[in-house]
PDB file of C-alpha atoms in Angstrom:
ATOM      1  CA  MET H  61    -100.316   6.563  10.330  1.00  0.00           C
ATOM      2  CA  ILE H  62    -100.736   3.013  11.746  1.00  0.00           C
ATOM      3  CA  VAL H  63     -96.893   0.973  11.491  1.00  0.00           C
ATOM      4  CA  ILE H  64     -96.844  -2.717  11.473  1.00  0.00           C
ATOM      5  CA  PHE H  65     -94.234  -4.742  11.927  1.00  0.00           C
ATOM      6  CA  TYR H  66     -93.317  -7.785   9.473  1.00  0.00           C
ATOM      7  CA  ASN H  67     -90.368  -9.221   9.437  1.00  0.00           C
ATOM      8  CA  ASP H  68     -89.276  -6.660  12.701  1.00  0.00           C
ATOM      9  CA  LYS H  69     -89.788  -4.243   9.255  1.00  0.00           C
ATOM     10  CA  PRO H  70     -92.146  -1.458   8.859  1.00  0.00           C
ATOM     11  CA  VAL H  71     -95.421  -1.520   6.753  1.00  0.00           C
ATOM     12  CA  TYR H  72     -96.971   2.071   6.846  1.00  0.00           C
ATOM     13  CA  LEU H  73    -100.254   2.835   6.362  1.00  0.00           C
ATOM     14  CA  ALA H  74    -100.731   6.419   5.355  1.00  0.00           C
ATOM     15  CA  LYS H  75    -103.343   8.537   3.313  1.00  0.00           C
ATOM     16  CA  SER H  76    -100.348   9.445   1.439  1.00  0.00           C
ATOM     17  CA  PRO H  77     -97.699   7.569  -0.222  1.00  0.00           C
ATOM     18  CA  LEU H  78     -94.232   7.489   1.474  1.00  0.00           C
ATOM     19  CA  GLN H  79     -91.489   6.481   0.310  1.00  0.00           C
ATOM     20  CA  SER H  80     -87.778   6.183  -0.083  1.00  0.00           C
ATOM     21  CA  GLU H  81     -85.236   4.350  -2.053  1.00  0.00           C
ATOM     22  CA  ASP H  82     -85.228   1.420   0.069  1.00  0.00           C
ATOM     23  CA  SER H  83     -89.182   1.465   0.463  1.00  0.00           C
ATOM     24  CA  ALA H  84     -92.094   0.977  -2.019  1.00  0.00           C
ATOM     25  CA  ALA H  85     -95.434   2.942  -1.722  1.00  0.00           C
ATOM     26  CA  PHE H  86     -98.913   0.891  -2.819  1.00  0.00           C
ATOM     27  CA  HIS H  87    -103.113   2.173  -3.462  1.00  0.00           C
ATOM     28  CA  ILE H  88    -104.144  -1.014  -0.988  1.00  0.00           C
ATOM     29  CA  ASP H  89    -107.301  -0.799  -4.007  1.00  0.00           C
ATOM     30  CA  LYS H  90    -104.741  -1.378  -6.954  1.00  0.00           C
ATOM     31  CA  THR H  91    -102.230  -3.847  -5.434  1.00  0.00           C
ATOM     32  CA  ASP H  92    -102.224  -7.749  -4.325  1.00  0.00           C
ATOM     33  CA  VAL H  93    -101.542  -7.333   0.055  1.00  0.00           C
ATOM     34  CA  ILE H  94     -99.569 -10.735  -0.014  1.00  0.00           C
ATOM     35  CA  THR H  95     -97.076  -9.597  -2.924  1.00  0.00           C
ATOM     36  CA  ALA H  96     -96.041  -6.765  -1.844  1.00  0.00           C
ATOM     37  CA  LEU H  97     -95.134  -8.112   2.198  1.00  0.00           C
ATOM     38  CA  LYS H  98     -93.758 -10.725   0.220  1.00  0.00           C
ATOM     39  CA  LEU H  99     -90.868  -7.506  -1.008  1.00  0.00           C
ATOM     40  CA  LEU H 100     -90.031  -7.589   3.394  1.00  0.00           C
ATOM     41  CA  GLU H 101     -88.855 -10.458   3.203  1.00  0.00           C
ATOM     42  CA  SER H 102     -86.121  -9.507   0.936  1.00  0.00           C
ATOM     43  CA  GLU H 103     -83.087  -7.549   1.616  1.00  0.00           C
ATOM     44  CA  ASN H 104     -83.767  -4.612  -0.516  1.00  0.00           C
ATOM     45  CA  TYR H 105     -86.679  -3.679   0.760  1.00  0.00           C
ATOM     46  CA  ARG H 106     -86.748  -1.593   4.297  1.00  0.00           C
ATOM     47  CA  SER H 107     -89.961  -0.615   4.551  1.00  0.00           C
ATOM     48  CA  ILE H 108     -93.439  -0.378   2.655  1.00  0.00           C
ATOM     49  CA  CYS H 109     -96.406   1.962   2.756  1.00  0.00           C
ATOM     50  CA  LEU H 110     -99.791   1.038   1.827  1.00  0.00           C
ATOM     51  CA  TYR H 111    -102.092   4.191   1.684  1.00  0.00           C
ATOM     52  CA  GLY H 112    -104.786   5.442  -0.145  1.00  0.00           C
ATOM     53  CA  PHE H 113    -107.163   5.898   2.856  1.00  0.00           C
ATOM     54  CA  ARG H 114    -107.652   7.005   6.292  1.00  0.00           C
ATOM     55  CA  GLU H 115    -105.563   4.728   8.260  1.00  0.00           C
ATOM     56  CA  GLU H 116    -108.633   3.232   9.946  1.00  0.00           C
ATOM     57  CA  ILE H 117    -110.050   2.336   6.670  1.00  0.00           C
ATOM     58  CA  LEU H 118    -106.391   1.038   6.301  1.00  0.00           C
ATOM     59  CA  LEU H 119    -107.085  -1.269   8.597  1.00  0.00           C
ATOM     60  CA  ARG H 120    -109.624  -2.374   8.223  1.00  0.00           C
ATOM     61  CA  LYS H 121    -108.740  -3.300   4.445  1.00  0.00           C
ATOM     62  CA  LEU H 122    -106.321  -5.376   5.631  1.00  0.00           C
ATOM     63  CA  GLN H 123    -107.918  -7.092   8.139  1.00  0.00           C
ATOM     64  CA  LYS H 124    -110.291  -8.309   5.172  1.00  0.00           C
ATOM     65  CA  ASN H 125    -107.312  -9.840   3.265  1.00  0.00           C
ATOM     66  CA  LEU H 126    -105.009 -11.440   6.224  1.00  0.00           C
ATOM     67  CA  LYS H 127    -106.057 -13.387   9.084  1.00  0.00           C
ATOM     68  CA  PHE H 128    -106.742 -11.141  12.268  1.00  0.00           C
ATOM     69  CA  ILE H 129    -106.598 -12.670  16.039  1.00  0.00           C
ATOM     70  CA  GLU H 130    -106.366 -10.052  18.726  1.00  0.00           C
ATOM     71  CA  ALA H 131    -103.972 -10.414  21.734  1.00  0.00           C
ATOM     72  CA  ALA H 132    -103.215  -8.705  25.359  1.00  0.00           C
ATOM     73  CA  GLY H 133    -100.851  -8.021  27.249  1.00  0.00           C
ATOM     74  CA  GLY H 134     -98.849  -6.052  30.248  1.00  0.00           C
ATOM     75  CA  VAL H 135     -95.883  -3.672  30.491  1.00  0.00           C
ATOM     76  CA  VAL H 136     -96.291  -4.837  34.163  1.00  0.00           C
ATOM     77  CA  LEU H 137     -93.513  -2.166  36.914  1.00  0.00           C
ATOM     78  CA  ASN H 138     -92.506  -3.110  40.551  1.00  0.00           C
ATOM     79  CA  ASP H 139     -92.258  -1.204  43.669  1.00  0.00           C
ATOM     80  CA  ALA H 140     -88.982  -0.272  41.708  1.00  0.00           C
ATOM     81  CA  GLY H 141     -89.396   0.960  38.849  1.00  0.00           C
ATOM     82  CA  GLU H 142     -88.717  -2.489  37.056  1.00  0.00           C
ATOM     83  CA  ILE H 143     -90.277  -3.907  33.529  1.00  0.00           C
ATOM     84  CA  LEU H 144     -90.813  -7.472  34.189  1.00  0.00           C
ATOM     85  CA  PHE H 145     -89.736  -9.315  30.154  1.00  0.00           C
ATOM     86  CA  ILE H 146     -90.051 -12.982  29.474  1.00  0.00           C
ATOM     87  CA  TYR H 147     -88.141 -15.256  27.378  1.00  0.00           C
ATOM     88  CA  ARG H 148     -89.587 -17.033  24.676  1.00  0.00           C
ATOM     89  CA  PHE H 149     -87.790 -18.650  21.288  1.00  0.00           C
ATOM     90  CA  ASP H 150     -84.105 -16.797  22.349  1.00  0.00           C
ATOM     91  CA  ARG H 151     -86.190 -13.223  22.609  1.00  0.00           C
ATOM     92  CA  TRP H 152     -86.913 -11.191  25.518  1.00  0.00           C
ATOM     93  CA  ASP H 153     -91.116  -9.955  25.153  1.00  0.00           C
ATOM     94  CA  LEU H 154     -93.398  -8.787  27.597  1.00  0.00           C
ATOM     95  CA  PRO H 155     -95.537 -11.266  28.667  1.00  0.00           C
ATOM     96  CA  LYS H 156     -99.351 -11.330  25.748  1.00  0.00           C
ATOM     97  CA  GLY H 157    -101.748 -13.442  24.368  1.00  0.00           C
ATOM     98  CA  LYS H 158    -104.248 -14.210  22.292  1.00  0.00           C
ATOM     99  CA  ILE H 159    -107.324 -13.080  23.707  1.00  0.00           C
ATOM    100  CA  GLU H 160    -110.028 -15.960  24.120  1.00  0.00           C
ATOM    101  CA  LYS H 161    -113.876 -16.060  23.240  1.00  0.00           C
ATOM    102  CA  GLY H 162    -116.084 -13.557  25.095  1.00  0.00           C
ATOM    103  CA  GLU H 163    -113.095 -11.856  26.913  1.00  0.00           C
ATOM    104  CA  SER H 164    -111.950  -7.893  27.177  1.00  0.00           C
ATOM    105  CA  ALA H 165    -108.956  -6.878  26.274  1.00  0.00           C
ATOM    106  CA  SER H 166    -108.158  -6.048  30.166  1.00  0.00           C
ATOM    107  CA  ALA H 167    -109.539  -9.076  31.444  1.00  0.00           C
ATOM    108  CA  GLY H 168    -107.650 -11.564  28.480  1.00  0.00           C
ATOM    109  CA  ALA H 169    -104.159  -8.974  29.591  1.00  0.00           C
ATOM    110  CA  LEU H 170    -104.178  -9.889  33.139  1.00  0.00           C
ATOM    111  CA  ARG H 171    -104.971 -13.488  32.594  1.00  0.00           C
ATOM    112  CA  GLU H 172    -101.665 -13.897  30.574  1.00  0.00           C
ATOM    113  CA  VAL H 173     -99.841 -11.793  32.433  1.00  0.00           C
ATOM    114  CA  ARG H 174    -100.441 -14.199  35.546  1.00  0.00           C
ATOM    115  CA  GLU H 175    -100.608 -17.180  33.850  1.00  0.00           C
ATOM    116  CA  GLU H 176     -96.894 -16.098  32.025  1.00  0.00           C
ATOM    117  CA  CYS H 177     -95.431 -14.808  34.622  1.00  0.00           C
ATOM    118  CA  GLY H 178     -96.693 -16.606  38.080  1.00  0.00           C
ATOM    119  CA  ILE H 179     -97.932 -13.586  39.791  1.00  0.00           C
ATOM    120  CA  VAL H 180    -100.927 -12.685  41.298  1.00  0.00           C
ATOM    121  CA  TYR H 181    -101.111  -9.420  42.929  1.00  0.00           C
ATOM    122  CA  ILE H 182    -101.720  -7.143  39.914  1.00  0.00           C
ATOM    123  CA  GLU H 183    -103.166  -3.818  39.468  1.00  0.00           C
ATOM    124  CA  GLN H 184    -104.308  -2.773  36.265  1.00  0.00           C
ATOM    125  CA  ILE H 185    -103.377   1.325  35.718  1.00  0.00           C
ATOM    126  CA  ARG H 186    -104.561   2.599  32.406  1.00  0.00           C
ATOM    127  CA  GLU H 187    -104.527   1.626  28.797  1.00  0.00           C
ATOM    128  CA  LEU H 188    -101.351   2.443  26.948  1.00  0.00           C
ATOM    129  CA  GLU H 189    -101.235   1.702  23.030  1.00  0.00           C
ATOM    130  CA  LYS H 190    -101.789  -1.167  20.681  1.00  0.00           C
ATOM    131  CA  THR H 191     -98.970  -2.912  18.297  1.00  0.00           C
ATOM    132  CA  TYR H 192     -99.454  -4.648  15.240  1.00  0.00           C
ATOM    133  CA  HIS H 193     -97.635  -7.392  13.935  1.00  0.00           C
ATOM    134  CA  ILE H 194     -97.669  -9.803  10.980  1.00  0.00           C
ATOM    135  CA  TYR H 195     -96.087 -13.123  10.707  1.00  0.00           C
ATOM    136  CA  LYS H 196     -96.770 -16.268   8.558  1.00  0.00           C
ATOM    137  CA  LEU H 197     -98.302 -19.755  10.168  1.00  0.00           C
ATOM    138  CA  ASP H 198     -98.316 -22.631   7.704  1.00  0.00           C
ATOM    139  CA  GLU H 199     -97.748 -20.279   4.703  1.00  0.00           C
ATOM    140  CA  VAL H 200    -101.343 -17.911   6.338  1.00  0.00           C
ATOM    141  CA  TYR H 201    -100.391 -14.044   6.658  1.00  0.00           C
ATOM    142  CA  VAL H 202    -101.456 -13.196   9.750  1.00  0.00           C
ATOM    143  CA  LEU H 203    -102.378  -9.557  11.275  1.00  0.00           C
ATOM    144  CA  LYS H 204    -102.514  -9.413  14.838  1.00  0.00           C
ATOM    145  CA  THR H 205    -103.631  -6.601  17.298  1.00  0.00           C
ATOM    146  CA  THR H 206    -102.313  -6.567  20.677  1.00  0.00           C
ATOM    147  CA  TYR H 207    -103.509  -4.252  23.540  1.00  0.00           C
ATOM    148  CA  TRP H 208    -101.560  -3.167  25.754  1.00  0.00           C
ATOM    149  CA  PHE H 209    -102.187  -2.441  29.560  1.00  0.00           C
ATOM    150  CA  LEU H 210     -99.395  -0.955  31.904  1.00  0.00           C
ATOM    151  CA  MET H 211    -100.036  -2.263  35.282  1.00  0.00           C
ATOM    152  CA  HIS H 212     -98.378  -2.190  38.616  1.00  0.00           C
ATOM    153  CA  ALA H 213     -96.783  -5.620  40.503  1.00  0.00           C
ATOM    154  CA  ALA H 214     -97.115  -4.829  44.468  1.00  0.00           C
ATOM    155  CA  GLY H 215     -94.283  -6.891  46.512  1.00  0.00           C
ATOM    156  CA  GLU H 216     -91.700  -9.405  46.062  1.00  0.00           C
ATOM    157  CA  GLN H 217     -93.704 -12.457  44.056  1.00  0.00           C
ATOM    158  CA  GLU H 218     -92.291 -15.303  42.788  1.00  0.00           C
ATOM    159  CA  LEU H 219     -91.630 -15.489  38.998  1.00  0.00           C
ATOM    160  CA  ILE H 220     -92.913 -18.716  37.695  1.00  0.00           C
ATOM    161  CA  PRO H 221     -92.228 -19.007  33.964  1.00  0.00           C
ATOM    162  CA  GLN H 222     -94.757 -20.890  31.706  1.00  0.00           C
ATOM    163  CA  VAL H 223     -92.804 -23.600  30.318  1.00  0.00           C
ATOM    164  CA  GLU H 224     -95.317 -24.737  27.998  1.00  0.00           C
ATOM    165  CA  GLU H 225     -96.047 -21.584  26.094  1.00  0.00           C
ATOM    166  CA  ALA H 226     -92.203 -21.776  25.464  1.00  0.00           C
ATOM    167  CA  ILE H 227     -91.166 -19.459  28.609  1.00  0.00           C
ATOM    168  CA  THR H 228     -87.814 -20.426  29.714  1.00  0.00           C
ATOM    169  CA  LYS H 229     -87.307 -17.205  32.080  1.00  0.00           C
ATOM    170  CA  VAL H 230     -88.971 -14.042  33.536  1.00  0.00           C
ATOM    171  CA  LYS H 231     -87.066 -11.059  35.422  1.00  0.00           C
ATOM    172  CA  TRP H 232     -87.512  -7.686  36.131  1.00  0.00           C
ATOM    173  CA  VAL H 233     -85.624  -5.418  34.229  1.00  0.00           C
ATOM    174  CA  ALA H 234     -84.388  -1.962  35.891  1.00  0.00           C
ATOM    175  CA  GLU H 235     -84.257   1.078  32.890  1.00  0.00           C
ATOM    176  CA  SER H 236     -80.215   0.869  33.352  1.00  0.00           C
ATOM    177  CA  ALA H 237     -80.145  -2.943  31.480  1.00  0.00           C
ATOM    178  CA  LEU H 238     -82.963  -1.903  29.435  1.00  0.00           C
ATOM    179  CA  GLY H 239     -81.117  -1.599  26.107  1.00  0.00           C
ATOM    180  CA  SER H 240     -79.704  -4.424  26.516  1.00  0.00           C
ATOM    181  CA  VAL H 241     -82.797  -6.261  26.551  1.00  0.00           C
ATOM    182  CA  LEU H 242     -84.801  -4.653  23.694  1.00  0.00           C
ATOM    183  CA  LYS H 243     -81.177  -4.708  21.110  1.00  0.00           C
ATOM    184  CA  ASP H 244     -82.476  -8.939  21.996  1.00  0.00           C
ATOM    185  CA  THR H 245     -86.538  -8.156  21.385  1.00  0.00           C
ATOM    186  CA  TYR H 246     -88.760  -7.808  18.713  1.00  0.00           C
ATOM    187  CA  ALA H 247     -89.450  -4.216  16.464  1.00  0.00           C
ATOM    188  CA  ASN H 248     -93.430  -3.369  17.942  1.00  0.00           C
ATOM    189  CA  ILE H 249     -92.093  -4.003  21.624  1.00  0.00           C
ATOM    190  CA  ARG H 250     -88.716  -1.518  21.077  1.00  0.00           C
ATOM    191  CA  MET H 251     -91.903   1.616  19.854  1.00  0.00           C
ATOM    192  CA  LEU H 252     -94.139   0.189  22.864  1.00  0.00           C
ATOM    193  CA  ILE H 253     -91.104   0.616  25.539  1.00  0.00           C
ATOM    194  CA  ALA H 254     -89.603   3.968  23.921  1.00  0.00           C
ATOM    195  CA  ASN H 255     -93.088   5.702  23.310  1.00  0.00           C
ATOM    196  CA  PHE H 256     -94.024   4.165  26.365  1.00  0.00           C
ATOM    197  CA  ASN H 257     -91.000   6.056  28.380  1.00  0.00           C
ATOM    198  CA  LYS H 258     -91.464   9.224  26.539  1.00  0.00           C
ATOM    199  CA  SER H 259     -95.120   9.500  27.960  1.00  0.00           C
ATOM    200  CA  THR H 260     -93.899   9.542  32.144  1.00  0.00           C
ATOM    201  CA  THR H 261     -91.183  11.778  31.159  1.00  0.00           C
ATOM    202  CA  ARG H 262     -92.988  14.702  30.377  1.00  0.00           C
TER     203      ARG H 262
END
């Protein structure tokens, strides 16, 4: 199952319908996707499910219904095991950005981390899971897929927020302070960090 977030509420892509009291399920070929998404703009629904095919096929169908862009970013650790966060639009976030034409996801992730945080010396360790979220831009629904990479930044490097991208703070966050930061971030970032922490404690 693939989970996409819209308004910090989950849109589940599943072969069979998932339903609950505050959710609704729609066969992707028998509904207008935009109409289904608009349900999540109300307080009456906490999630929706789009079903009918394997999740990969559902995702491709959704990409045809919405404007689709790809981004890449990093879960960056320092020598102390702290995670690098940026503060933008009144929320904590991880460094990420749109992949440029002809650029690979891994190269884009490194470039975005360097540009947004000012650090130079980064080692890319491995690819993590992808996250998906939907947002509206000038009344157009956009589906963004973000490729994430685990990275390591060695030594003490100066952190410089990219103010032209509305980033006002960059800081390392220790595990003991992670809870307060995650309360003030996006649902897909919380899911990514939770899954990352699970994978490192196995």
